[in-house]
Amino acid sequence: MKRPDSAARRRNDRRGRRAETIAAWFLRAKGYHIVARRVRTPAGEIDIVARQRDSLVFVEVKARRTLDSAIFALHPAALRRIEAASRVLAPRFGAGCTTTRIDAVLVRPWGWPVHMVAIWRERM
């Protein structure tokens, strides 16, 4: 697969940041507290770290034209990287939380975001 040029990379980065902002507002409206965004670890990056009551939630955001393409973008290798990053971050953000999980928010043009809860079973 060909690497995107710098203009395409910037465009994709803007699209991703916009989708993460939409996802964060959507989660806030559902009662989540956003703890951090775009957190990098040696294991990978977490788009959004949020809390809801006693749960620590690591959220992957996917922006695609259709829901099907967004779902297919959640491939197992990427989810394993998110799981590894969540293990690194859980002690940092999880004080007082009894559960952790990995969710996804799918963002598409002209549609409401879709929140998928517990998309990956963590082995913590």
Short mmCIF file of C-alpha atoms in Angstrom, two decimals:
data_model
loop_
_atom_site.label_atom_id
_atom_site.label_comp_id
_atom_site.label_asym_id
_atom_site.label_seq_id
_atom_site.Cartn_x
_atom_site.Cartn_y
_atom_site.Cartn_z
CA MET A 1 0.00 0.00 0.00
CA LYS A 2 1.31 3.42 -0.95
CA ARG A 3 2.01 5.88 1.86
CA PRO A 4 -0.03 9.07 1.66
CA ASP A 5 1.82 12.25 0.74
CA SER A 6 2.13 15.06 3.26
CA ALA A 7 -1.01 16.90 2.04
CA ALA A 8 -3.09 13.73 2.30
CA ARG A 9 -1.57 12.98 5.69
CA ARG A 10 -2.51 16.45 6.99
CA ARG A 11 -6.03 16.08 5.58
CA ASN A 12 -6.42 12.67 7.25
CA ASP A 13 -5.07 14.07 10.52
CA ARG A 14 -7.60 16.93 10.44
CA ARG A 15 -10.40 14.48 9.67
CA GLY A 16 -9.30 12.27 12.57
CA ARG A 17 -9.09 15.18 15.02
CA ARG A 18 -12.52 16.41 13.95
CA ALA A 19 -13.97 12.91 14.44
CA GLU A 20 -12.36 12.66 17.89
CA THR A 21 -13.88 16.01 18.87
CA ILE A 22 -17.32 14.86 17.69
CA ALA A 23 -16.88 11.56 19.57
CA ALA A 24 -15.81 13.37 22.76
CA TRP A 25 -18.89 15.64 22.68
CA PHE A 26 -21.10 12.65 21.96
CA LEU A 27 -19.68 10.73 24.93
CA ARG A 28 -20.05 13.78 27.22
CA ALA A 29 -23.71 14.00 26.22
CA LYS A 30 -24.08 10.35 27.26
CA GLY A 31 -22.66 11.09 30.71
CA TYR A 32 -19.00 10.19 30.23
CA HIS A 33 -16.19 12.28 31.69
CA ILE A 34 -13.35 12.73 29.19
CA VAL A 35 -10.08 12.23 31.05
CA ALA A 36 -7.61 12.50 28.14
CA ARG A 37 -7.40 12.57 24.37
CA ARG A 38 -4.74 11.27 21.98
CA VAL A 39 -2.62 9.63 24.65
CA ARG A 40 0.53 8.00 23.28
CA THR A 41 2.33 5.07 24.83
CA PRO A 42 5.14 2.85 23.57
CA ALA A 43 2.45 0.25 22.84
CA GLY A 44 0.21 2.56 20.78
CA GLU A 45 -2.15 5.52 20.93
CA ILE A 46 -5.53 5.78 22.62
CA ASP A 47 -7.90 8.28 20.99
CA ILE A 48 -10.02 9.00 24.09
CA VAL A 49 -9.75 7.94 27.73
CA ALA A 50 -13.06 8.40 29.56
CA ARG A 51 -14.74 7.47 32.81
CA GLN A 52 -18.32 6.52 33.44
CA ARG A 53 -19.20 5.88 37.07
CA ASP A 54 -16.72 3.18 38.15
CA SER A 55 -15.57 2.21 34.63
CA LEU A 56 -12.43 3.32 32.85
CA VAL A 57 -13.11 3.34 29.11
CA PHE A 58 -10.54 3.42 26.31
CA VAL A 59 -12.20 4.62 23.12
CA GLU A 60 -11.07 4.07 19.54
CA VAL A 61 -12.58 6.56 17.08
CA LYS A 62 -13.06 5.65 13.43
CA ALA A 63 -14.19 8.17 10.81
CA ARG A 64 -15.33 6.61 7.55
CA ARG A 65 -17.94 7.27 4.88
CA THR A 66 -20.07 4.31 5.93
CA LEU A 67 -20.61 2.37 9.14
CA ASP A 68 -19.56 -0.85 7.43
CA SER A 69 -16.18 0.56 6.44
CA ALA A 70 -15.69 1.94 9.97
CA ILE A 71 -16.46 -1.46 11.49
CA PHE A 72 -14.04 -3.19 9.11
CA ALA A 73 -11.35 -0.70 10.15
CA LEU A 74 -11.51 -2.15 13.68
CA HIS A 75 -9.29 -5.10 12.82
CA PRO A 76 -7.88 -7.42 15.52
CA ALA A 77 -4.27 -6.23 15.19
CA ALA A 78 -5.30 -2.64 15.91
CA LEU A 79 -7.46 -3.76 18.82
CA ARG A 80 -4.53 -5.71 20.30
CA ARG A 81 -2.41 -2.53 20.14
CA ILE A 82 -5.20 -0.62 21.90
CA GLU A 83 -5.38 -3.34 24.53
CA ALA A 84 -1.61 -3.14 25.10
CA ALA A 85 -1.77 0.65 25.40
CA SER A 86 -4.72 0.40 27.81
CA ARG A 87 -2.67 -1.85 30.07
CA VAL A 88 0.00 0.84 30.24
CA LEU A 89 -2.53 3.61 30.94
CA ALA A 90 -4.91 1.83 33.34
CA PRO A 91 -2.75 2.46 36.44
CA ARG A 92 -2.37 6.13 35.46
CA PHE A 93 -6.06 6.90 34.91
CA GLY A 94 -7.91 4.10 36.67
CA ALA A 95 -7.82 5.10 40.34
CA GLY A 96 -11.17 4.16 41.85
CA CYS A 97 -12.35 2.26 38.77
CA THR A 98 -13.44 -1.34 39.17
CA THR A 99 -13.77 -2.17 35.46
CA THR A 100 -11.99 -1.27 32.25
CA ARG A 101 -13.17 -1.76 28.71
CA ILE A 102 -12.46 -0.82 25.13
CA ASP A 103 -15.23 0.94 23.20
CA ALA A 104 -15.43 2.42 19.71
CA VAL A 105 -17.20 5.47 18.36
CA LEU A 106 -17.87 5.38 14.64
CA VAL A 107 -18.24 8.78 12.96
CA ARG A 108 -19.65 9.23 9.47
CA PRO A 109 -20.71 12.26 7.46
CA TRP A 110 -24.29 13.40 7.95
CA GLY A 111 -25.10 10.80 10.58
CA TRP A 112 -25.10 10.48 14.33
CA PRO A 113 -22.02 8.83 15.84
CA VAL A 114 -22.43 5.19 16.78
CA HIS A 115 -21.10 4.07 20.18
CA MET A 116 -20.08 0.41 20.34
CA VAL A 117 -19.59 -0.70 23.95
CA ALA A 118 -17.00 -3.32 24.95
CA ILE A 119 -15.80 -4.20 21.46
CA TRP A 120 -12.77 -6.13 22.71
CA ARG A 121 -12.44 -8.46 25.66
CA GLU A 122 -9.39 -7.32 27.58
CA ARG A 123 -7.13 -9.82 29.26
CA MET A 124 -6.07 -7.60 32.14
#
